[in-house]
Amino acid sequence: MLTQDEIKQLVAKQAAELVQNNMTVGIGSGTTIYYLIRELGKRVKKGLFFRAIPTSKKTAALAAAENIPLAELNAVDSIDLTIDGADEIDGSLQLIKGGGGALLQEKMVAAASRELLILADYSKLVQHLGKFPLPLEVIPFGWKQVQKNLRETYQIEAALRLQDDQPFISDHGHYILDCPFDRIDNPDILSYDLNAIPGVVDNGLFINMADMALIGYPDGKTETMNK
Ligand code: 5RP
């Protein structure tokens, strides 16, 4: 039986094979994507040429260490393929992302992509989104007003994400509120409503964005889910 880490390596290896010469590829963030970057690095060493649009500073640093050429989103018109991870995936490929705090840049890169492929181990598959607390990226100024709004509107106590006892700061200088919805029945409506709260930059619901998901299992099998 494969460990969770080995499953991540398995799906990363399969996904790396989809990257072809001269493509522009969005590279997600997180531990699964770490293995993808390592695989792509091996392929670059063997002569593969593509340019990567990273979704976080961490991904940019990991890709640079593998000699993967990087480009900024502003430098390209569109992206051929983005490969990213997820925190939850439902049966219609709706996602919760942002466990690593990179949701804003991840969503912008995904939106600019012709195809979004999600890599995950089977534990990320859910019937209903929401058990994983939904990350909400907020402006630090007045963030407690957003927390109050969520308390009054949804009766939830959103937690300010911390790192070393200090507020976690995203790559774009924002805070993250983790929202324990428990069960999200209408993710598209919730996503729209959350983004309308003053001070909210974006939320971790990725609605109708993923085209495909590659799911890995402990027995070494993988399953492809299509939109
Ligand atoms: C980061 C993300 C990641 O894709 C998500 O948290 C999954 O990460 P991992 O592969 O480490 O489980 O959305 O913002």
mmCIF file of C-alpha atoms and ligand atoms in Angstrom:
data_model
loop_
_atom_site.group_PDB
_atom_site.id
_atom_site.type_symbol
_atom_site.label_atom_id
_atom_site.label_comp_id
_atom_site.label_asym_id
_atom_site.label_seq_id
_atom_site.Cartn_x
_atom_site.Cartn_y
_atom_site.Cartn_z
ATOM 1 C CA MET A 1 0.000 0.000 0.000
ATOM 2 C CA LEU A 2 1.285 3.437 -0.888
ATOM 3 C CA THR A 3 1.644 6.186 1.698
ATOM 4 C CA GLN A 4 -0.047 9.528 1.104
ATOM 5 C CA ASP A 5 3.309 10.984 0.070
ATOM 6 C CA GLU A 6 3.894 8.159 -2.411
ATOM 7 C CA ILE A 7 0.414 8.740 -3.884
ATOM 8 C CA LYS A 8 1.292 12.410 -4.376
ATOM 9 C CA GLN A 9 4.474 11.380 -6.183
ATOM 10 C CA LEU A 10 2.521 8.942 -8.361
ATOM 11 C CA VAL A 11 0.005 11.524 -9.638
ATOM 12 C CA ALA A 12 2.750 14.143 -9.992
ATOM 13 C CA LYS A 13 4.769 11.824 -12.215
ATOM 14 C CA GLN A 14 1.787 11.101 -14.475
ATOM 15 C CA ALA A 15 0.906 14.788 -14.718
ATOM 16 C CA ALA A 16 4.482 15.790 -15.592
ATOM 17 C CA GLU A 17 4.169 13.704 -18.769
ATOM 18 C CA LEU A 18 1.444 16.054 -20.038
ATOM 19 C CA VAL A 19 3.875 18.963 -20.264
ATOM 20 C CA GLN A 20 5.175 19.248 -23.807
ATOM 21 C CA ASN A 21 7.838 21.382 -25.480
ATOM 22 C CA ASN A 22 7.105 25.112 -25.779
ATOM 23 C CA MET A 23 4.007 25.035 -23.604
ATOM 24 C CA THR A 24 3.149 27.763 -21.102
ATOM 25 C CA VAL A 25 2.235 25.956 -17.890
ATOM 26 C CA GLY A 26 0.715 27.293 -14.675
ATOM 27 C CA ILE A 27 2.286 25.589 -11.671
ATOM 28 C CA GLY A 28 0.192 25.372 -8.505
ATOM 29 C CA SER A 29 1.295 25.311 -4.893
ATOM 30 C CA GLY A 30 1.435 22.775 -2.083
ATOM 31 C CA THR A 31 3.039 19.466 -1.224
ATOM 32 C CA THR A 32 1.639 17.548 -4.222
ATOM 33 C CA ILE A 33 2.910 20.235 -6.569
ATOM 34 C CA TYR A 34 6.326 20.056 -4.903
ATOM 35 C CA TYR A 35 6.636 16.553 -6.408
ATOM 36 C CA LEU A 36 5.409 17.811 -9.788
ATOM 37 C CA ILE A 37 8.128 20.472 -9.812
ATOM 38 C CA ARG A 38 10.749 17.814 -8.998
ATOM 39 C CA GLU A 39 9.488 15.642 -11.894
ATOM 40 C CA LEU A 40 9.448 18.589 -14.283
ATOM 41 C CA GLY A 41 12.974 19.472 -13.177
ATOM 42 C CA LYS A 42 14.141 15.984 -14.212
ATOM 43 C CA ARG A 43 12.480 16.411 -17.603
ATOM 44 C CA VAL A 44 14.042 19.874 -18.096
ATOM 45 C CA LYS A 45 17.456 18.302 -17.439
ATOM 46 C CA LYS A 46 16.719 15.860 -20.279
ATOM 47 C CA GLY A 47 15.914 18.717 -22.694
ATOM 48 C CA LEU A 48 12.240 19.638 -22.192
ATOM 49 C CA PHE A 49 11.617 23.348 -22.724
ATOM 50 C CA PHE A 50 8.534 25.094 -21.378
ATOM 51 C CA ARG A 51 7.837 28.223 -19.406
ATOM 52 C CA ALA A 52 6.149 28.156 -16.040
ATOM 53 C CA ILE A 53 3.801 30.668 -14.465
ATOM 54 C CA PRO A 54 4.135 30.093 -10.711
ATOM 55 C CA THR A 55 1.187 30.533 -8.341
ATOM 56 C CA SER A 56 3.232 31.477 -5.273
ATOM 57 C CA LYS A 57 6.640 32.725 -4.211
ATOM 58 C CA LYS A 58 7.380 29.275 -2.811
ATOM 59 C CA THR A 59 6.583 27.575 -6.129
ATOM 60 C CA ALA A 60 8.672 30.167 -7.995
ATOM 61 C CA ALA A 61 11.658 29.413 -5.744
ATOM 62 C CA LEU A 62 11.254 25.627 -6.095
ATOM 63 C CA ALA A 63 10.920 25.874 -9.885
ATOM 64 C CA ALA A 64 13.929 28.204 -10.161
ATOM 65 C CA ALA A 65 15.975 25.680 -8.163
ATOM 66 C CA GLU A 66 15.077 23.075 -10.835
ATOM 67 C CA ASN A 67 16.136 25.460 -13.644
ATOM 68 C CA ILE A 68 12.563 25.721 -14.931
ATOM 69 C CA PRO A 69 12.183 29.002 -16.868
ATOM 70 C CA LEU A 70 9.651 31.287 -15.206
ATOM 71 C CA ALA A 71 7.403 33.988 -16.633
ATOM 72 C CA GLU A 72 4.971 36.402 -15.022
ATOM 73 C CA LEU A 73 1.254 36.225 -15.725
ATOM 74 C CA ASN A 74 1.449 39.716 -17.225
ATOM 75 C CA ALA A 75 4.003 38.481 -19.747
ATOM 76 C CA VAL A 76 1.651 35.956 -21.377
ATOM 77 C CA ASP A 77 -1.675 36.200 -23.138
ATOM 78 C CA SER A 78 -2.935 32.834 -21.922
ATOM 79 C CA ILE A 79 -1.725 29.615 -20.337
ATOM 80 C CA ASP A 80 -1.958 26.233 -22.082
ATOM 81 C CA LEU A 81 -2.317 24.087 -18.968
ATOM 82 C CA THR A 82 -2.262 24.677 -15.222
ATOM 83 C CA ILE A 83 -1.592 21.831 -12.803
ATOM 84 C CA ASP A 84 -2.503 22.405 -9.168
ATOM 85 C CA GLY A 85 -3.567 20.627 -5.993
ATOM 86 C CA ALA A 86 -6.766 21.015 -3.948
ATOM 87 C CA ASP A 87 -8.023 20.660 -0.408
ATOM 88 C CA GLU A 88 -11.432 19.243 -1.410
ATOM 89 C CA ILE A 89 -12.926 18.058 -4.721
ATOM 90 C CA ASP A 90 -16.577 17.144 -5.214
ATOM 91 C CA GLY A 91 -18.101 14.919 -7.888
ATOM 92 C CA SER A 92 -18.585 17.815 -10.315
ATOM 93 C CA LEU A 93 -15.005 19.042 -9.918
ATOM 94 C CA GLN A 94 -15.840 22.014 -7.741
ATOM 95 C CA LEU A 95 -12.966 22.716 -5.386
ATOM 96 C CA ILE A 96 -11.861 24.199 -2.124
ATOM 97 C CA LYS A 97 -8.306 25.514 -2.345
ATOM 98 C CA GLY A 98 -6.107 27.806 -0.311
ATOM 99 C CA GLY A 99 -4.881 25.466 2.411
ATOM 100 C CA GLY A 100 -1.419 26.803 1.644
ATOM 101 C CA GLY A 101 -2.654 30.386 1.459
ATOM 102 C CA ALA A 102 -1.947 30.864 -2.258
ATOM 103 C CA LEU A 103 -5.582 30.937 -3.431
ATOM 104 C CA LEU A 104 -5.588 34.409 -4.989
ATOM 105 C CA GLN A 105 -2.704 33.848 -7.368
ATOM 106 C CA GLU A 106 -3.840 30.252 -7.948
ATOM 107 C CA LYS A 107 -7.283 31.444 -9.017
ATOM 108 C CA MET A 108 -5.883 34.139 -11.308
ATOM 109 C CA VAL A 109 -3.555 31.658 -12.992
ATOM 110 C CA ALA A 110 -6.341 29.058 -13.283
ATOM 111 C CA ALA A 111 -8.682 31.636 -14.818
ATOM 112 C CA ALA A 112 -6.085 32.461 -17.474
ATOM 113 C CA SER A 113 -5.634 28.788 -18.385
ATOM 114 C CA ARG A 114 -7.180 26.843 -21.224
ATOM 115 C CA GLU A 115 -7.111 23.727 -19.031
ATOM 116 C CA LEU A 116 -6.894 23.186 -15.291
ATOM 117 C CA LEU A 117 -5.764 19.765 -14.055
ATOM 118 C CA ILE A 118 -6.078 19.020 -10.339
ATOM 119 C CA LEU A 119 -3.845 16.429 -8.653
ATOM 120 C CA ALA A 120 -4.978 14.830 -5.425
ATOM 121 C CA ASP A 121 -4.986 11.730 -3.314
ATOM 122 C CA TYR A 122 -8.342 10.023 -2.697
ATOM 123 C CA SER A 123 -8.729 11.660 0.751
ATOM 124 C CA LYS A 124 -9.559 14.966 -0.958
ATOM 125 C CA LEU A 125 -12.691 13.564 -2.649
ATOM 126 C CA VAL A 126 -15.918 14.620 -0.895
ATOM 127 C CA GLN A 127 -19.672 14.407 -1.478
ATOM 128 C CA HIS A 128 -20.207 17.957 -0.232
ATOM 129 C CA LEU A 129 -17.654 20.737 0.015
ATOM 130 C CA GLY A 130 -17.121 22.455 3.342
ATOM 131 C CA LYS A 131 -15.607 20.085 5.906
ATOM 132 C CA PHE A 132 -12.272 21.711 5.083
ATOM 133 C CA PRO A 133 -12.556 25.272 6.448
ATOM 134 C CA LEU A 134 -12.955 27.596 3.478
ATOM 135 C CA PRO A 135 -10.022 30.045 3.206
ATOM 136 C CA LEU A 136 -10.997 33.680 2.679
ATOM 137 C CA GLU A 137 -8.286 36.164 1.728
ATOM 138 C CA VAL A 138 -8.987 39.542 3.370
ATOM 139 C CA ILE A 139 -7.431 42.987 3.591
ATOM 140 C CA PRO A 140 -5.739 43.288 7.041
ATOM 141 C CA PHE A 141 -7.421 46.680 7.616
ATOM 142 C CA GLY A 142 -10.689 46.046 9.434
ATOM 143 C CA TRP A 143 -10.588 42.246 9.057
ATOM 144 C CA LYS A 144 -12.614 41.884 12.246
ATOM 145 C CA GLN A 145 -15.549 43.507 10.434
ATOM 146 C CA VAL A 146 -15.423 40.692 7.884
ATOM 147 C CA GLN A 147 -15.328 38.166 10.732
ATOM 148 C CA LYS A 148 -18.362 39.904 12.319
ATOM 149 C CA ASN A 149 -20.220 39.910 9.002
ATOM 150 C CA LEU A 150 -19.620 36.140 8.660
ATOM 151 C CA ARG A 151 -20.793 35.561 12.236
ATOM 152 C CA GLU A 152 -24.024 37.473 11.644
ATOM 153 C CA THR A 153 -24.735 36.187 8.147
ATOM 154 C CA TYR A 154 -23.696 32.554 8.415
ATOM 155 C CA GLN A 155 -23.425 31.929 12.194
ATOM 156 C CA ILE A 156 -19.816 30.764 11.810
ATOM 157 C CA GLU A 157 -16.728 31.755 13.756
ATOM 158 C CA ALA A 158 -14.035 32.347 11.145
ATOM 159 C CA ALA A 159 -10.502 31.847 12.476
ATOM 160 C CA LEU A 160 -7.669 34.199 11.602
ATOM 161 C CA ARG A 161 -4.901 31.978 10.220
ATOM 162 C CA LEU A 162 -1.720 32.196 12.286
ATOM 163 C CA GLN A 163 1.889 31.303 11.663
ATOM 164 C CA ASP A 164 4.315 31.291 14.585
ATOM 165 C CA ASP A 165 1.630 32.994 16.703
ATOM 166 C CA GLN A 166 1.399 35.909 14.253
ATOM 167 C CA PRO A 167 -1.194 36.446 11.477
ATOM 168 C CA PHE A 168 -0.243 34.487 8.369
ATOM 169 C CA ILE A 169 0.517 36.968 5.577
ATOM 170 C CA SER A 170 -0.232 35.899 1.989
ATOM 171 C CA ASP A 171 2.152 36.592 -0.914
ATOM 172 C CA HIS A 172 0.051 39.666 -1.636
ATOM 173 C CA GLY A 173 0.131 41.045 1.916
ATOM 174 C CA HIS A 174 -3.321 39.857 3.023
ATOM 175 C CA TYR A 175 -4.691 37.845 5.943
ATOM 176 C CA ILE A 176 -6.576 34.537 5.664
ATOM 177 C CA LEU A 177 -9.792 33.755 7.554
ATOM 178 C CA ASP A 178 -10.573 30.020 7.704
ATOM 179 C CA CYS A 179 -14.346 29.590 7.607
ATOM 180 C CA PRO A 180 -15.899 26.429 9.119
ATOM 181 C CA PHE A 181 -19.013 26.109 6.953
ATOM 182 C CA ASP A 182 -19.052 22.335 7.475
ATOM 183 C CA ARG A 183 -21.339 21.771 4.483
ATOM 184 C CA ILE A 184 -21.621 24.050 1.433
ATOM 185 C CA ASP A 185 -24.745 23.281 -0.576
ATOM 186 C CA ASN A 186 -24.553 26.086 -3.149
ATOM 187 C CA PRO A 187 -20.868 26.839 -3.670
ATOM 188 C CA ASP A 188 -21.447 29.178 -6.627
ATOM 189 C CA ILE A 189 -23.847 31.400 -4.655
ATOM 190 C CA LEU A 190 -21.655 31.341 -1.561
ATOM 191 C CA SER A 191 -18.577 32.285 -3.585
ATOM 192 C CA TYR A 192 -20.392 35.248 -5.117
ATOM 193 C CA ASP A 193 -21.792 36.425 -1.766
ATOM 194 C CA LEU A 194 -18.482 36.122 0.088
ATOM 195 C CA ASN A 195 -16.639 38.148 -2.531
ATOM 196 C CA ALA A 196 -19.241 40.917 -2.130
ATOM 197 C CA ILE A 197 -18.278 41.501 1.540
ATOM 198 C CA PRO A 198 -16.173 44.677 1.768
ATOM 199 C CA GLY A 199 -12.586 43.737 2.620
ATOM 200 C CA VAL A 200 -12.734 40.271 1.042
ATOM 201 C CA VAL A 201 -10.180 39.838 -1.738
ATOM 202 C CA ASP A 202 -11.208 36.335 -2.813
ATOM 203 C CA ASN A 203 -12.296 32.983 -1.446
ATOM 204 C CA GLY A 204 -11.024 29.438 -1.935
ATOM 205 C CA LEU A 205 -14.026 28.111 -3.875
ATOM 206 C CA PHE A 206 -12.972 27.288 -7.438
ATOM 207 C CA ILE A 207 -16.277 26.956 -9.278
ATOM 208 C CA ASN A 208 -16.411 25.513 -12.804
ATOM 209 C CA MET A 209 -12.670 26.004 -13.181
ATOM 210 C CA ALA A 210 -11.213 22.490 -13.110
ATOM 211 C CA ASP A 211 -11.389 20.501 -16.372
ATOM 212 C CA MET A 212 -9.835 17.324 -15.069
ATOM 213 C CA ALA A 213 -8.647 15.716 -11.839
ATOM 214 C CA LEU A 214 -6.123 12.932 -11.428
ATOM 215 C CA ILE A 215 -6.834 11.042 -8.212
ATOM 216 C CA GLY A 216 -4.377 8.590 -6.684
ATOM 217 C CA TYR A 217 -5.198 5.577 -4.476
ATOM 218 C CA PRO A 218 -3.167 3.542 -1.962
ATOM 219 C CA ASP A 219 -3.146 0.482 -4.257
ATOM 220 C CA GLY A 220 -1.186 2.450 -6.864
ATOM 221 C CA LYS A 221 -4.148 2.996 -9.182
ATOM 222 C CA THR A 222 -5.114 6.405 -10.509
ATOM 223 C CA GLU A 223 -8.470 7.650 -11.716
ATOM 224 C CA THR A 224 -9.115 10.531 -14.107
ATOM 225 C CA MET A 225 -12.221 12.620 -13.532
ATOM 226 C CA ASN A 226 -13.418 14.827 -16.367
ATOM 227 C CA LYS A 227 -15.736 17.806 -16.351
HETATM 228 C C1 5RP B 1 -2.512 26.000 -1.718
HETATM 229 C C2 5RP B 1 -3.492 25.026 -2.246
HETATM 230 C C3 5RP B 1 -3.031 23.602 -2.407
HETATM 231 O O1 5RP B 1 -3.216 23.216 -3.712
HETATM 232 C C4 5RP B 1 -3.850 22.740 -1.499
HETATM 233 O O2 5RP B 1 -3.718 23.247 -0.162
HETATM 234 C C5 5RP B 1 -3.412 21.282 -1.531
HETATM 235 O O3 5RP B 1 -2.129 21.148 -1.032
HETATM 236 P P1 5RP B 1 -1.402 19.764 -0.807
HETATM 237 O O4 5RP B 1 -1.004 19.249 -2.142
HETATM 238 O O5 5RP B 1 -0.213 20.132 0.062
HETATM 239 O O6 5RP B 1 -2.364 18.852 -0.081
HETATM 240 O O7 5RP B 1 -4.611 25.322 -2.570
HETATM 241 O O8 5RP B 1 -3.093 27.281 -1.577
#
